[in-house]
PDB file of C-alpha atoms in Angstrom:
ATOM      1  CA  GLU A   1       0.000   0.000   0.000  1.00  0.00           C
ATOM      2  CA  ALA A   2       1.377   3.404  -0.981  1.00  0.00           C
ATOM      3  CA  GLY A   3       1.964   5.866   1.828  1.00  0.00           C
ATOM      4  CA  VAL A   4       1.312   9.587   1.909  1.00  0.00           C
ATOM      5  CA  THR A   5       3.098  11.211  -0.999  1.00  0.00           C
ATOM      6  CA  GLN A   6       4.169  14.822  -1.171  1.00  0.00           C
ATOM      7  CA  PHE A   7       5.789  16.765  -3.945  1.00  0.00           C
ATOM      8  CA  PRO A   8       7.904  18.506  -4.674  1.00  0.00           C
ATOM      9  CA  SER A   9      10.308  17.334  -1.989  1.00  0.00           C
ATOM     10  CA  HIS A  10      12.086  20.683  -2.137  1.00  0.00           C
ATOM     11  CA  SER A  11      11.106  24.042  -3.598  1.00  0.00           C
ATOM     12  CA  VAL A  12      13.189  27.184  -3.806  1.00  0.00           C
ATOM     13  CA  ILE A  13      11.381  30.375  -4.804  1.00  0.00           C
ATOM     14  CA  GLU A  14      11.844  34.092  -4.516  1.00  0.00           C
ATOM     15  CA  LYS A  15       9.824  36.322  -2.266  1.00  0.00           C
ATOM     16  CA  GLY A  16       6.605  37.350  -3.958  1.00  0.00           C
ATOM     17  CA  GLN A  17       6.328  34.247  -6.126  1.00  0.00           C
ATOM     18  CA  THR A  18       3.658  31.582  -5.891  1.00  0.00           C
ATOM     19  CA  VAL A  19       4.229  27.976  -4.886  1.00  0.00           C
ATOM     20  CA  THR A  20       1.831  25.043  -4.884  1.00  0.00           C
ATOM     21  CA  LEU A  21       2.469  21.988  -2.771  1.00  0.00           C
ATOM     22  CA  ARG A  22       0.674  18.738  -3.401  1.00  0.00           C
ATOM     23  CA  CYS A  23      -0.264  15.872  -1.117  1.00  0.00           C
ATOM     24  CA  ASP A  24      -1.653  12.476  -2.096  1.00  0.00           C
ATOM     25  CA  PRO A  25      -3.090  10.718   0.963  1.00  0.00           C
ATOM     26  CA  ILE A  26      -3.293   7.003   1.535  1.00  0.00           C
ATOM     27  CA  SER A  27      -6.102   5.595  -0.595  1.00  0.00           C
ATOM     28  CA  GLY A  28      -9.382   5.466   1.307  1.00  0.00           C
ATOM     29  CA  HIS A  29      -8.355   7.963   3.978  1.00  0.00           C
ATOM     30  CA  ASP A  30     -11.065  10.580   4.382  1.00  0.00           C
ATOM     31  CA  ASN A  31      -9.001  12.811   6.642  1.00  0.00           C
ATOM     32  CA  LEU A  32      -6.155  14.913   5.350  1.00  0.00           C
ATOM     33  CA  TYR A  33      -4.041  17.330   7.377  1.00  0.00           C
ATOM     34  CA  TRP A  34      -1.435  19.967   6.697  1.00  0.00           C
ATOM     35  CA  TYR A  35       1.276  20.948   9.172  1.00  0.00           C
ATOM     36  CA  ARG A  36       4.425  22.996   8.930  1.00  0.00           C
ATOM     37  CA  ARG A  37       7.627  23.408  10.844  1.00  0.00           C
ATOM     38  CA  VAL A  38       9.482  26.655  10.486  1.00  0.00           C
ATOM     39  CA  MET A  39      13.154  26.762  11.434  1.00  0.00           C
ATOM     40  CA  GLY A  40      13.795  26.165  15.118  1.00  0.00           C
ATOM     41  CA  LYS A  41      10.148  25.917  16.073  1.00  0.00           C
ATOM     42  CA  GLU A  42       7.712  23.128  16.735  1.00  0.00           C
ATOM     43  CA  ILE A  43       5.448  21.527  14.172  1.00  0.00           C
ATOM     44  CA  LYS A  44       2.255  23.522  13.838  1.00  0.00           C
ATOM     45  CA  PHE A  45      -1.144  22.419  12.598  1.00  0.00           C
ATOM     46  CA  LEU A  46      -2.519  24.290   9.580  1.00  0.00           C
ATOM     47  CA  LEU A  47      -5.790  22.616   8.646  1.00  0.00           C
ATOM     48  CA  HIS A  48      -7.833  19.435   8.466  1.00  0.00           C
ATOM     49  CA  PHE A  49     -10.010  18.185   5.611  1.00  0.00           C
ATOM     50  CA  VAL A  50     -12.711  15.548   5.916  1.00  0.00           C
ATOM     51  CA  LYS A  51     -13.194  14.426   2.351  1.00  0.00           C
ATOM     52  CA  GLU A  52     -13.471  17.704   0.421  1.00  0.00           C
ATOM     53  CA  SER A  53     -14.700  19.823   3.346  1.00  0.00           C
ATOM     54  CA  LYS A  54     -12.560  21.889   5.705  1.00  0.00           C
ATOM     55  CA  GLN A  55     -13.188  20.518   9.194  1.00  0.00           C
ATOM     56  CA  ASP A  56     -10.750  22.831  10.952  1.00  0.00           C
ATOM     57  CA  GLU A  57      -8.667  25.603   9.404  1.00  0.00           C
ATOM     58  CA  SER A  58      -7.789  27.336  12.652  1.00  0.00           C
ATOM     59  CA  GLY A  59      -4.053  27.030  12.021  1.00  0.00           C
ATOM     60  CA  MET A  60      -3.895  28.781   8.659  1.00  0.00           C
ATOM     61  CA  PRO A  61      -1.619  31.785   9.253  1.00  0.00           C
ATOM     62  CA  ASN A  62      -3.191  34.285   6.835  1.00  0.00           C
ATOM     63  CA  ASN A  63      -5.025  34.659   3.544  1.00  0.00           C
ATOM     64  CA  ARG A  64      -1.871  34.100   1.505  1.00  0.00           C
ATOM     65  CA  PHE A  65      -2.396  30.399   2.142  1.00  0.00           C
ATOM     66  CA  LEU A  66      -5.079  28.521   0.226  1.00  0.00           C
ATOM     67  CA  ALA A  67      -5.744  24.811   0.646  1.00  0.00           C
ATOM     68  CA  GLU A  68      -8.015  22.775  -1.555  1.00  0.00           C
ATOM     69  CA  ARG A  69      -9.092  19.179  -1.790  1.00  0.00           C
ATOM     70  CA  THR A  70     -11.324  18.865  -4.805  1.00  0.00           C
ATOM     71  CA  GLY A  71     -13.071  15.510  -5.053  1.00  0.00           C
ATOM     72  CA  GLY A  72     -11.820  14.452  -1.657  1.00  0.00           C
ATOM     73  CA  THR A  73      -8.636  12.884  -2.984  1.00  0.00           C
ATOM     74  CA  TYR A  74      -5.370  14.783  -3.261  1.00  0.00           C
ATOM     75  CA  SER A  75      -4.876  18.214  -1.750  1.00  0.00           C
ATOM     76  CA  THR A  76      -2.941  21.298  -2.741  1.00  0.00           C
ATOM     77  CA  LEU A  77      -1.583  24.081  -0.565  1.00  0.00           C
ATOM     78  CA  LYS A  78      -0.852  27.299  -2.402  1.00  0.00           C
ATOM     79  CA  VAL A  79       1.163  30.146  -0.982  1.00  0.00           C
ATOM     80  CA  GLN A  80       0.651  33.421  -2.845  1.00  0.00           C
ATOM     81  CA  PRO A  81       2.639  35.605  -2.575  1.00  0.00           C
ATOM     82  CA  ALA A  82       5.349  33.814  -0.630  1.00  0.00           C
ATOM     83  CA  GLU A  83       7.188  35.670   2.134  1.00  0.00           C
ATOM     84  CA  LEU A  84      10.527  34.919   3.781  1.00  0.00           C
ATOM     85  CA  GLU A  85       8.835  33.691   6.977  1.00  0.00           C
ATOM     86  CA  ASP A  86       7.007  30.988   5.005  1.00  0.00           C
ATOM     87  CA  SER A  87      10.236  28.999   4.692  1.00  0.00           C
ATOM     88  CA  GLY A  88      10.107  25.656   6.448  1.00  0.00           C
ATOM     89  CA  VAL A  89       8.993  22.088   6.007  1.00  0.00           C
ATOM     90  CA  TYR A  90       5.362  21.444   5.132  1.00  0.00           C
ATOM     91  CA  PHE A  91       3.993  18.069   6.150  1.00  0.00           C
ATOM     92  CA  CYS A  92       0.852  16.351   5.020  1.00  0.00           C
ATOM     93  CA  ALA A  93      -0.816  13.504   6.887  1.00  0.00           C
ATOM     94  CA  SER A  94      -3.893  11.344   6.410  1.00  0.00           C
ATOM     95  CA  SER A  95      -6.038   9.097   8.559  1.00  0.00           C
ATOM     96  CA  GLN A  96      -9.148   6.985   8.487  1.00  0.00           C
ATOM     97  CA  SER A  97     -12.212   8.432  10.153  1.00  0.00           C
ATOM     98  CA  TYR A  98     -13.237   5.656  12.500  1.00  0.00           C
ATOM     99  CA  GLY A  99     -11.795   2.453  13.811  1.00  0.00           C
ATOM    100  CA  THR A 100     -13.786  -0.748  14.119  1.00  0.00           C
ATOM    101  CA  SER A 101     -14.954   0.323  17.579  1.00  0.00           C
ATOM    102  CA  GLY A 102     -16.560   3.420  16.087  1.00  0.00           C
ATOM    103  CA  ARG A 103     -14.236   5.610  18.064  1.00  0.00           C
ATOM    104  CA  ARG A 104     -11.937   7.948  16.201  1.00  0.00           C
ATOM    105  CA  LYS A 105      -8.446   6.578  16.380  1.00  0.00           C
ATOM    106  CA  ASN A 106      -6.819   9.652  14.872  1.00  0.00           C
ATOM    107  CA  ILE A 107      -3.749   7.707  13.804  1.00  0.00           C
ATOM    108  CA  GLN A 108      -2.144  10.010  11.290  1.00  0.00           C
ATOM    109  CA  TYR A 109       0.318   8.823   8.666  1.00  0.00           C
ATOM    110  CA  PHE A 110       2.759  11.442   7.508  1.00  0.00           C
ATOM    111  CA  GLY A 111       4.429  12.178   4.226  1.00  0.00           C
ATOM    112  CA  ALA A 112       8.119  13.012   3.937  1.00  0.00           C
ATOM    113  CA  GLY A 113       7.365  16.722   3.691  1.00  0.00           C
ATOM    114  CA  THR A 114       8.148  19.526   1.276  1.00  0.00           C
ATOM    115  CA  ARG A 115      11.029  21.780   2.211  1.00  0.00           C
ATOM    116  CA  LEU A 116      10.162  25.309   1.087  1.00  0.00           C
ATOM    117  CA  SER A 117      12.883  27.911   0.858  1.00  0.00           C
ATOM    118  CA  VAL A 118      11.807  31.485   0.145  1.00  0.00           C
ATOM    119  CA  LEU A 119      14.734  33.729  -0.814  1.00  0.00           C
TER     120      LEU A 119
ATOM    121  CA  ALA B   1      -5.488  25.814  24.290  1.00  0.00           C
ATOM    122  CA  GLN B   2      -3.489  22.640  24.665  1.00  0.00           C
ATOM    123  CA  THR B   3       0.278  22.706  25.010  1.00  0.00           C
ATOM    124  CA  VAL B   4       2.926  20.000  24.877  1.00  0.00           C
ATOM    125  CA  THR B   5       6.383  20.406  26.370  1.00  0.00           C
ATOM    126  CA  GLN B   6       9.457  18.289  25.815  1.00  0.00           C
ATOM    127  CA  SER B   7      12.148  19.568  28.140  1.00  0.00           C
ATOM    128  CA  GLN B   8      15.013  17.478  26.750  1.00  0.00           C
ATOM    129  CA  PRO B   9      16.326  18.906  23.453  1.00  0.00           C
ATOM    130  CA  GLU B  10      18.844  16.072  23.194  1.00  0.00           C
ATOM    131  CA  MET B  11      19.368  12.680  24.785  1.00  0.00           C
ATOM    132  CA  SER B  12      21.902   9.934  24.231  1.00  0.00           C
ATOM    133  CA  VAL B  13      22.010   6.245  25.099  1.00  0.00           C
ATOM    134  CA  GLN B  14      24.344   3.331  24.636  1.00  0.00           C
ATOM    135  CA  GLU B  15      23.223   0.547  22.378  1.00  0.00           C
ATOM    136  CA  ALA B  16      21.257  -2.123  24.320  1.00  0.00           C
ATOM    137  CA  GLU B  17      20.596   0.274  27.199  1.00  0.00           C
ATOM    138  CA  THR B  18      17.316   1.908  28.229  1.00  0.00           C
ATOM    139  CA  VAL B  19      16.405   5.556  27.803  1.00  0.00           C
ATOM    140  CA  THR B  20      13.380   7.585  28.853  1.00  0.00           C
ATOM    141  CA  LEU B  21      12.144  10.657  27.010  1.00  0.00           C
ATOM    142  CA  SER B  22       9.981  13.111  28.923  1.00  0.00           C
ATOM    143  CA  CYS B  23       6.816  14.884  27.876  1.00  0.00           C
ATOM    144  CA  THR B  24       4.309  16.977  29.770  1.00  0.00           C
ATOM    145  CA  TYR B  25       1.119  18.482  28.459  1.00  0.00           C
ATOM    146  CA  ASP B  26      -1.650  20.783  29.503  1.00  0.00           C
ATOM    147  CA  THR B  27      -5.326  20.418  28.674  1.00  0.00           C
ATOM    148  CA  SER B  28      -8.716  20.961  30.259  1.00  0.00           C
ATOM    149  CA  GLU B  29     -10.198  18.047  28.323  1.00  0.00           C
ATOM    150  CA  SER B  30     -10.863  14.664  29.937  1.00  0.00           C
ATOM    151  CA  ASP B  31     -10.846  12.590  26.770  1.00  0.00           C
ATOM    152  CA  TYR B  32      -7.854  12.822  24.481  1.00  0.00           C
ATOM    153  CA  TYR B  33      -5.040  10.920  22.818  1.00  0.00           C
ATOM    154  CA  LEU B  34      -1.312  11.114  23.269  1.00  0.00           C
ATOM    155  CA  PHE B  35       1.282  10.005  20.768  1.00  0.00           C
ATOM    156  CA  TRP B  36       4.980   9.551  20.289  1.00  0.00           C
ATOM    157  CA  TYR B  37       6.238  10.002  16.756  1.00  0.00           C
ATOM    158  CA  LYS B  38       9.728   9.241  15.500  1.00  0.00           C
ATOM    159  CA  GLN B  39      11.368  11.169  12.672  1.00  0.00           C
ATOM    160  CA  PRO B  40      14.561   9.558  11.372  1.00  0.00           C
ATOM    161  CA  PRO B  41      16.998  11.652   9.344  1.00  0.00           C
ATOM    162  CA  SER B  42      15.080  10.728   6.155  1.00  0.00           C
ATOM    163  CA  ARG B  43      12.353  13.056   7.519  1.00  0.00           C
ATOM    164  CA  GLN B  44       9.188  10.910   7.343  1.00  0.00           C
ATOM    165  CA  MET B  45       7.474  10.770  10.727  1.00  0.00           C
ATOM    166  CA  ILE B  46       6.406   7.377  11.993  1.00  0.00           C
ATOM    167  CA  LEU B  47       3.964   6.667  14.805  1.00  0.00           C
ATOM    168  CA  VAL B  48       5.727   4.840  17.633  1.00  0.00           C
ATOM    169  CA  ILE B  49       2.997   4.492  20.209  1.00  0.00           C
ATOM    170  CA  ARG B  50      -0.419   5.850  21.110  1.00  0.00           C
ATOM    171  CA  GLN B  51      -2.262   6.204  24.405  1.00  0.00           C
ATOM    172  CA  GLU B  52      -5.959   6.840  24.969  1.00  0.00           C
ATOM    173  CA  ALA B  53      -6.528   8.985  28.032  1.00  0.00           C
ATOM    174  CA  TYR B  54      -9.494   6.982  29.307  1.00  0.00           C
ATOM    175  CA  LYS B  55      -7.354   3.843  29.483  1.00  0.00           C
ATOM    176  CA  GLN B  56      -5.370   3.560  32.677  1.00  0.00           C
ATOM    177  CA  GLN B  57      -3.122   0.827  31.349  1.00  0.00           C
ATOM    178  CA  ASN B  58       0.109   2.089  29.834  1.00  0.00           C
ATOM    179  CA  ALA B  59       0.532   1.358  26.135  1.00  0.00           C
ATOM    180  CA  THR B  60       3.378  -0.872  24.982  1.00  0.00           C
ATOM    181  CA  GLU B  61       4.728  -1.716  21.535  1.00  0.00           C
ATOM    182  CA  ASN B  62       7.575  -4.204  21.632  1.00  0.00           C
ATOM    183  CA  ARG B  63      10.588  -2.313  23.052  1.00  0.00           C
ATOM    184  CA  PHE B  64       8.612   0.915  23.433  1.00  0.00           C
ATOM    185  CA  SER B  65       6.424   1.659  26.417  1.00  0.00           C
ATOM    186  CA  VAL B  66       4.935   4.731  28.018  1.00  0.00           C
ATOM    187  CA  ASN B  67       4.418   5.932  31.548  1.00  0.00           C
ATOM    188  CA  PHE B  68       1.119   7.792  31.416  1.00  0.00           C
ATOM    189  CA  GLN B  69       0.348   9.828  34.541  1.00  0.00           C
ATOM    190  CA  LYS B  70      -2.960  11.527  33.844  1.00  0.00           C
ATOM    191  CA  ALA B  71      -3.187  13.531  37.048  1.00  0.00           C
ATOM    192  CA  ALA B  72       0.337  14.836  36.587  1.00  0.00           C
ATOM    193  CA  LYS B  73      -0.217  15.325  32.823  1.00  0.00           C
ATOM    194  CA  SER B  74       2.948  13.438  32.069  1.00  0.00           C
ATOM    195  CA  PHE B  75       3.583  11.039  29.206  1.00  0.00           C
ATOM    196  CA  SER B  76       7.107   9.656  29.013  1.00  0.00           C
ATOM    197  CA  LEU B  77       8.476   7.176  26.479  1.00  0.00           C
ATOM    198  CA  LYS B  78      10.778   4.361  27.514  1.00  0.00           C
ATOM    199  CA  ILE B  79      12.910   2.658  24.898  1.00  0.00           C
ATOM    200  CA  SER B  80      14.389  -0.628  26.070  1.00  0.00           C
ATOM    201  CA  ASP B  81      17.317  -2.459  24.482  1.00  0.00           C
ATOM    202  CA  SER B  82      18.122   0.598  22.345  1.00  0.00           C
ATOM    203  CA  GLN B  83      19.223  -0.045  18.778  1.00  0.00           C
ATOM    204  CA  LEU B  84      21.146   2.090  16.328  1.00  0.00           C
ATOM    205  CA  GLY B  85      17.981   2.419  14.261  1.00  0.00           C
ATOM    206  CA  ASP B  86      16.257   4.169  17.154  1.00  0.00           C
ATOM    207  CA  ALA B  87      18.358   7.270  16.531  1.00  0.00           C
ATOM    208  CA  ALA B  88      15.930   9.979  15.442  1.00  0.00           C
ATOM    209  CA  MET B  89      14.029  13.010  16.594  1.00  0.00           C
ATOM    210  CA  TYR B  90      11.112  12.041  18.801  1.00  0.00           C
ATOM    211  CA  PHE B  91       7.978  14.144  19.047  1.00  0.00           C
ATOM    212  CA  CYS B  92       5.324  13.948  21.705  1.00  0.00           C
ATOM    213  CA  ALA B  93       1.877  14.959  20.456  1.00  0.00           C
ATOM    214  CA  TYR B  94      -1.646  15.491  21.764  1.00  0.00           C
ATOM    215  CA  SER B  95      -5.086  15.505  20.193  1.00  0.00           C
ATOM    216  CA  ASN B  96      -8.611  15.904  21.516  1.00  0.00           C
ATOM    217  CA  ALA B  97     -10.797  12.839  21.146  1.00  0.00           C
ATOM    218  CA  GLY B  98     -13.803  14.869  20.048  1.00  0.00           C
ATOM    219  CA  GLY B  99     -15.046  18.302  19.123  1.00  0.00           C
ATOM    220  CA  THR B 100     -14.329  20.183  15.919  1.00  0.00           C
ATOM    221  CA  SER B 101     -10.563  20.121  16.445  1.00  0.00           C
ATOM    222  CA  TYR B 102     -10.268  16.373  17.011  1.00  0.00           C
ATOM    223  CA  GLY B 103      -7.895  16.015  14.079  1.00  0.00           C
ATOM    224  CA  LYS B 104      -5.414  18.609  15.231  1.00  0.00           C
ATOM    225  CA  LEU B 105      -2.156  17.279  16.621  1.00  0.00           C
ATOM    226  CA  THR B 106      -0.307  19.601  18.981  1.00  0.00           C
ATOM    227  CA  PHE B 107       3.385  18.773  19.038  1.00  0.00           C
ATOM    228  CA  GLY B 108       6.185  19.267  21.493  1.00  0.00           C
ATOM    229  CA  GLN B 109       9.505  20.741  20.472  1.00  0.00           C
ATOM    230  CA  GLY B 110      11.116  17.358  19.857  1.00  0.00           C
ATOM    231  CA  THR B 111      14.006  15.424  21.424  1.00  0.00           C
ATOM    232  CA  ILE B 112      16.981  14.313  19.367  1.00  0.00           C
ATOM    233  CA  LEU B 113      18.021  10.826  20.439  1.00  0.00           C
ATOM    234  CA  THR B 114      21.544   9.639  19.690  1.00  0.00           C
ATOM    235  CA  VAL B 115      22.410   5.972  20.078  1.00  0.00           C
ATOM    236  CA  HIS B 116      26.081   5.140  20.643  1.00  0.00           C
ATOM    237  CA  PRO B 117      27.429   1.743  19.549  1.00  0.00           C
TER     238      PRO B 117
END
């Protein structure tokens, strides 16, 4: 079974440009999450999709960030325009909604991340 | 808001020995999950172990076990018989079990574990 796939693995752009990150979750996983880790700081939650709907977008830093998940499959995270402070590693994760007990297990499987460098 | 604190930026252990990584958290919720994730140098995070707050029994997964102290809000990870492949950054994480933010993982700062042969 394929894991969570992210690409590109590394992106270098100039301030003011646009970058789009892509995440392909594990097949059948309804939940998809975006996180990021900026240099020297802890990993921070950005948002959570359930299928194509945004369940929780409380972590999105500002309106320069736009996440989409059309059709409830892969997701994209666009940064427009990029700023220097957006540099960091962006992680995507996915999970099933419910375990066999009916209780949310919230076991998230992570991708390898996209390292974004804004110059 | 929930917080997770890992007070040990770095730890080291000799191969075959035991090491304990510390984690404390703060929450007003009664039902939640706690996790330890491992991130080897290749960068992909892997779930090591998971604890449900309503279960008093400490979770174990082979050489990995936790000491979950709910009243003290402490969740430490014990690695027994350490192996070279255990070298990684370890993250402690928290999530609510319900509510609109049930999917959100709150992470600690991470602990870099070095294993010496």
